[in-house]
Amino acid sequence: MIQGHQVRLRKLRDEDVDHHLRWRNDHEVAYWATGADPRFGPVTRPTLVRAFETMLKLDPLDARVFTVEDVADGRPIGMADYRDLDPFAGRVAVGLTVGEREYWGRGYGSEALRLLVRHLFEACRLHRIELETWSGNQRAVRAFVKAGFLEEGRRRESVLIDGRRYDRILFGLLRKEWDALR
């Protein structure tokens, strides 16, 4: 468990499937989390149960999914993950979704991201952490910048949402930058 002031990151459990099912079938959550990527949702319960079987067996040396909980009451409010951990290059990709709308814009996602970054830099001795979002998700862009990430590039007009094209934005944070922020 990784504890913060507002949130904690804990290991994924079987019973978390119900929260993930609700989040991934919430059009607004899917819209902001992935730019309405249909691979995120909507999703059926049997499909998600099969995906959970895989997620629960992930090798933490490569990838892991966490449940983000509100410290005050233990309520699951989102998910955070890392994947494609490359110990030789010292890099990993991360992701974060706050699925409970009433927690949006209140710093919960920013703290969850900072906790995940700290854990990965300290526990895995990484050199670089990266993540991406789409240019229409300004709340995510602000949270990433607030956590110290720098924009490194764009895949121009590579996201199509409701007939409109957006850029996919790549962000990175180097260990020396993170050290300087602390």
CSV table of C-alpha atoms in Angstrom, one decimal:
chain,number,residue,atom,x,y,z
A,1,MET,CA,0.0,0.0,0.0
A,2,ILE,CA,1.2,3.5,-0.9
A,3,GLN,CA,-0.3,6.1,1.5
A,4,GLY,CA,-0.8,9.8,0.9
A,5,HIS,CA,-2.8,12.5,2.6
A,6,GLN,CA,-5.9,12.2,0.5
A,7,VAL,CA,-5.5,8.9,-1.3
A,8,ARG,CA,-3.8,5.6,-1.1
A,9,LEU,CA,-2.8,3.2,-3.8
A,10,ARG,CA,-3.5,-0.4,-3.0
A,11,LYS,CA,-3.2,-3.7,-4.8
A,12,LEU,CA,-6.1,-4.6,-7.1
A,13,ARG,CA,-8.6,-7.0,-5.7
A,14,ASP,CA,-11.3,-9.2,-7.3
A,15,GLU,CA,-14.1,-7.1,-5.8
A,16,ASP,CA,-12.8,-4.0,-7.6
A,17,VAL,CA,-14.3,-5.3,-10.8
A,18,ASP,CA,-17.6,-3.7,-9.9
A,19,HIS,CA,-16.0,-0.2,-9.6
A,20,HIS,CA,-14.1,-0.7,-12.9
A,21,LEU,CA,-17.3,-1.8,-14.6
A,22,ARG,CA,-19.1,1.3,-13.5
A,23,TRP,CA,-16.3,3.6,-14.5
A,24,ARG,CA,-15.6,2.0,-17.8
A,25,ASN,CA,-19.3,2.2,-18.7
A,26,ASP,CA,-19.6,5.8,-17.7
A,27,HIS,CA,-19.4,7.7,-21.0
A,28,GLU,CA,-17.9,10.9,-19.4
A,29,VAL,CA,-15.2,8.9,-17.5
A,30,ALA,CA,-14.3,7.0,-20.7
A,31,TYR,CA,-14.3,10.3,-22.7
A,32,TRP,CA,-11.9,12.1,-20.4
A,33,ALA,CA,-9.7,9.0,-19.6
A,34,THR,CA,-9.1,7.8,-23.1
A,35,GLY,CA,-10.6,10.3,-25.6
A,36,ALA,CA,-13.6,7.9,-26.0
A,37,ASP,CA,-11.4,5.0,-27.0
A,38,PRO,CA,-13.8,2.1,-27.4
A,39,ARG,CA,-11.2,-0.3,-26.0
A,40,PHE,CA,-11.7,1.3,-22.6
A,41,GLY,CA,-15.5,1.1,-22.6
A,42,PRO,CA,-18.3,0.4,-22.7
A,43,VAL,CA,-17.5,-3.1,-21.6
A,44,THR,CA,-19.5,-6.1,-20.4
A,45,ARG,CA,-19.0,-7.7,-17.0
A,46,PRO,CA,-17.8,-11.1,-18.5
A,47,THR,CA,-15.2,-9.2,-20.6
A,48,LEU,CA,-14.0,-7.2,-17.6
A,49,VAL,CA,-13.9,-10.3,-15.4
A,50,ARG,CA,-11.6,-12.0,-18.0
A,51,ALA,CA,-9.4,-8.8,-18.1
A,52,PHE,CA,-9.2,-8.8,-14.3
A,53,GLU,CA,-8.0,-12.4,-14.3
A,54,THR,CA,-5.0,-11.1,-16.3
A,55,MET,CA,-4.5,-7.9,-14.3
A,56,LEU,CA,-4.5,-9.8,-11.0
A,57,LYS,CA,-1.7,-12.0,-12.3
A,58,LEU,CA,0.6,-9.2,-13.6
A,59,ASP,CA,4.2,-9.5,-12.8
A,60,PRO,CA,5.1,-6.4,-10.8
A,61,LEU,CA,8.5,-6.4,-12.5
A,62,ASP,CA,6.6,-5.5,-15.7
A,63,ALA,CA,3.2,-4.0,-14.9
A,64,ARG,CA,0.7,-3.5,-12.1
A,65,VAL,CA,-2.8,-2.0,-11.6
A,66,PHE,CA,-3.6,-0.2,-8.4
A,67,THR,CA,-6.9,0.9,-6.9
A,68,VAL,CA,-6.9,4.5,-5.8
A,69,GLU,CA,-8.8,4.9,-2.5
A,70,ASP,CA,-10.0,8.0,-0.6
A,71,VAL,CA,-8.0,7.8,2.7
A,72,ALA,CA,-10.9,9.3,4.7
A,73,ASP,CA,-13.4,6.5,4.1
A,74,GLY,CA,-11.6,3.8,2.0
A,75,ARG,CA,-13.8,4.4,-1.0
A,76,PRO,CA,-12.3,3.3,-4.3
A,77,ILE,CA,-12.3,6.4,-6.5
A,78,GLY,CA,-10.0,5.4,-9.4
A,79,MET,CA,-7.2,3.3,-10.8
A,80,ALA,CA,-3.5,3.9,-11.5
A,81,ASP,CA,-1.1,1.6,-13.4
A,82,TYR,CA,2.3,1.2,-14.7
A,83,ARG,CA,3.2,-1.0,-17.7
A,84,ASP,CA,6.1,-1.8,-20.0
A,85,LEU,CA,8.6,-1.4,-17.2
A,86,ASP,CA,12.1,-1.7,-18.8
A,87,PRO,CA,14.7,-2.1,-16.1
A,88,PHE,CA,17.6,-2.0,-18.6
A,89,ALA,CA,16.6,1.3,-20.1
A,90,GLY,CA,15.1,2.5,-16.8
A,91,ARG,CA,11.8,3.5,-18.1
A,92,VAL,CA,8.1,2.9,-17.5
A,93,ALA,CA,4.7,4.1,-18.8
A,94,VAL,CA,2.0,5.1,-16.3
A,95,GLY,CA,-1.7,5.9,-16.4
A,96,LEU,CA,-4.3,7.3,-14.0
A,97,THR,CA,-8.1,7.5,-14.1
A,98,VAL,CA,-10.3,9.0,-11.4
A,99,GLY,CA,-13.6,7.3,-12.0
A,100,GLU,CA,-15.7,9.0,-9.4
A,101,ARG,CA,-16.7,12.4,-10.9
A,102,GLU,CA,-17.2,14.1,-7.5
A,103,TYR,CA,-13.4,13.7,-7.0
A,104,TRP,CA,-12.5,15.5,-10.2
A,105,GLY,CA,-10.6,18.7,-9.9
A,106,ARG,CA,-9.9,18.4,-6.2
A,107,GLY,CA,-6.3,17.2,-6.2
A,108,TYR,CA,-7.0,13.5,-5.7
A,109,GLY,CA,-5.6,12.5,-9.1
A,110,SER,CA,-2.6,14.8,-8.8
A,111,GLU,CA,-1.7,13.2,-5.4
A,112,ALA,CA,-2.3,9.7,-6.8
A,113,LEU,CA,0.1,10.4,-9.7
A,114,ARG,CA,2.8,11.8,-7.3
A,115,LEU,CA,2.5,8.7,-5.1
A,116,LEU,CA,2.9,6.4,-8.1
A,117,VAL,CA,5.8,8.4,-9.5
A,118,ARG,CA,7.6,8.4,-6.1
A,119,HIS,CA,7.0,4.7,-5.7
A,120,LEU,CA,8.4,3.9,-9.1
A,121,PHE,CA,11.5,6.1,-8.8
A,122,GLU,CA,12.3,4.9,-5.3
A,123,ALA,CA,11.4,1.2,-5.5
A,124,CYS,CA,12.4,0.5,-9.1
A,125,ARG,CA,15.4,2.9,-9.5
A,126,LEU,CA,14.1,4.2,-12.8
A,127,HIS,CA,15.5,6.9,-15.0
A,128,ARG,CA,12.3,8.0,-16.8
A,129,ILE,CA,8.6,7.8,-16.4
A,130,GLU,CA,6.2,8.7,-19.2
A,131,LEU,CA,2.5,9.1,-19.9
A,132,GLU,CA,0.3,10.5,-22.5
A,133,THR,CA,-3.1,12.1,-23.0
A,134,TRP,CA,-5.1,13.8,-25.7
A,135,SER,CA,-5.0,17.6,-26.2
A,136,GLY,CA,-8.6,18.1,-25.3
A,137,ASN,CA,-8.1,16.9,-21.8
A,138,GLN,CA,-6.7,20.0,-20.3
A,139,ARG,CA,-7.4,18.8,-16.7
A,140,ALA,CA,-5.0,15.9,-17.3
A,141,VAL,CA,-2.4,18.2,-18.9
A,142,ARG,CA,-2.5,20.5,-15.9
A,143,ALA,CA,-2.1,17.6,-13.5
A,144,PHE,CA,0.8,16.1,-15.4
A,145,VAL,CA,2.6,19.5,-15.5
A,146,LYS,CA,1.9,20.1,-11.8
A,147,ALA,CA,3.5,16.7,-11.0
A,148,GLY,CA,6.7,17.8,-12.9
A,149,PHE,CA,6.1,16.1,-16.2
A,150,LEU,CA,7.3,18.0,-19.3
A,151,GLU,CA,5.7,17.8,-22.7
A,152,GLU,CA,8.0,15.9,-25.1
A,153,GLY,CA,6.1,15.5,-28.2
A,154,ARG,CA,2.8,15.3,-30.1
A,155,ARG,CA,1.2,12.9,-32.5
A,156,ARG,CA,-0.7,15.5,-34.4
A,157,GLU,CA,-4.4,14.9,-35.0
A,158,SER,CA,-4.1,11.3,-34.1
A,159,VAL,CA,-7.2,11.2,-31.8
A,160,LEU,CA,-10.7,11.4,-33.4
A,161,ILE,CA,-13.5,12.3,-31.0
A,162,ASP,CA,-17.0,13.3,-32.2
A,163,GLY,CA,-15.7,14.1,-35.7
A,164,ARG,CA,-13.0,16.4,-34.4
A,165,ARG,CA,-9.2,15.7,-34.4
A,166,TYR,CA,-7.0,16.2,-31.4
A,167,ASP,CA,-3.2,15.6,-30.7
A,168,ARG,CA,-1.9,12.8,-28.6
A,169,ILE,CA,0.6,14.4,-26.2
A,170,LEU,CA,3.6,12.6,-24.7
A,171,PHE,CA,4.9,13.7,-21.3
A,172,GLY,CA,8.1,12.5,-19.6
A,173,LEU,CA,9.7,13.0,-16.2
A,174,LEU,CA,13.4,12.2,-15.6
A,175,ARG,CA,14.7,11.1,-12.2
A,176,LYS,CA,17.0,14.2,-12.0
A,177,GLU,CA,13.9,16.4,-12.6
A,178,TRP,CA,12.0,14.6,-9.9
A,179,ASP,CA,14.9,14.8,-7.5
A,180,ALA,CA,15.0,18.6,-8.1
A,181,LEU,CA,11.3,18.9,-7.4
A,182,ARG,CA,11.6,17.2,-4.0
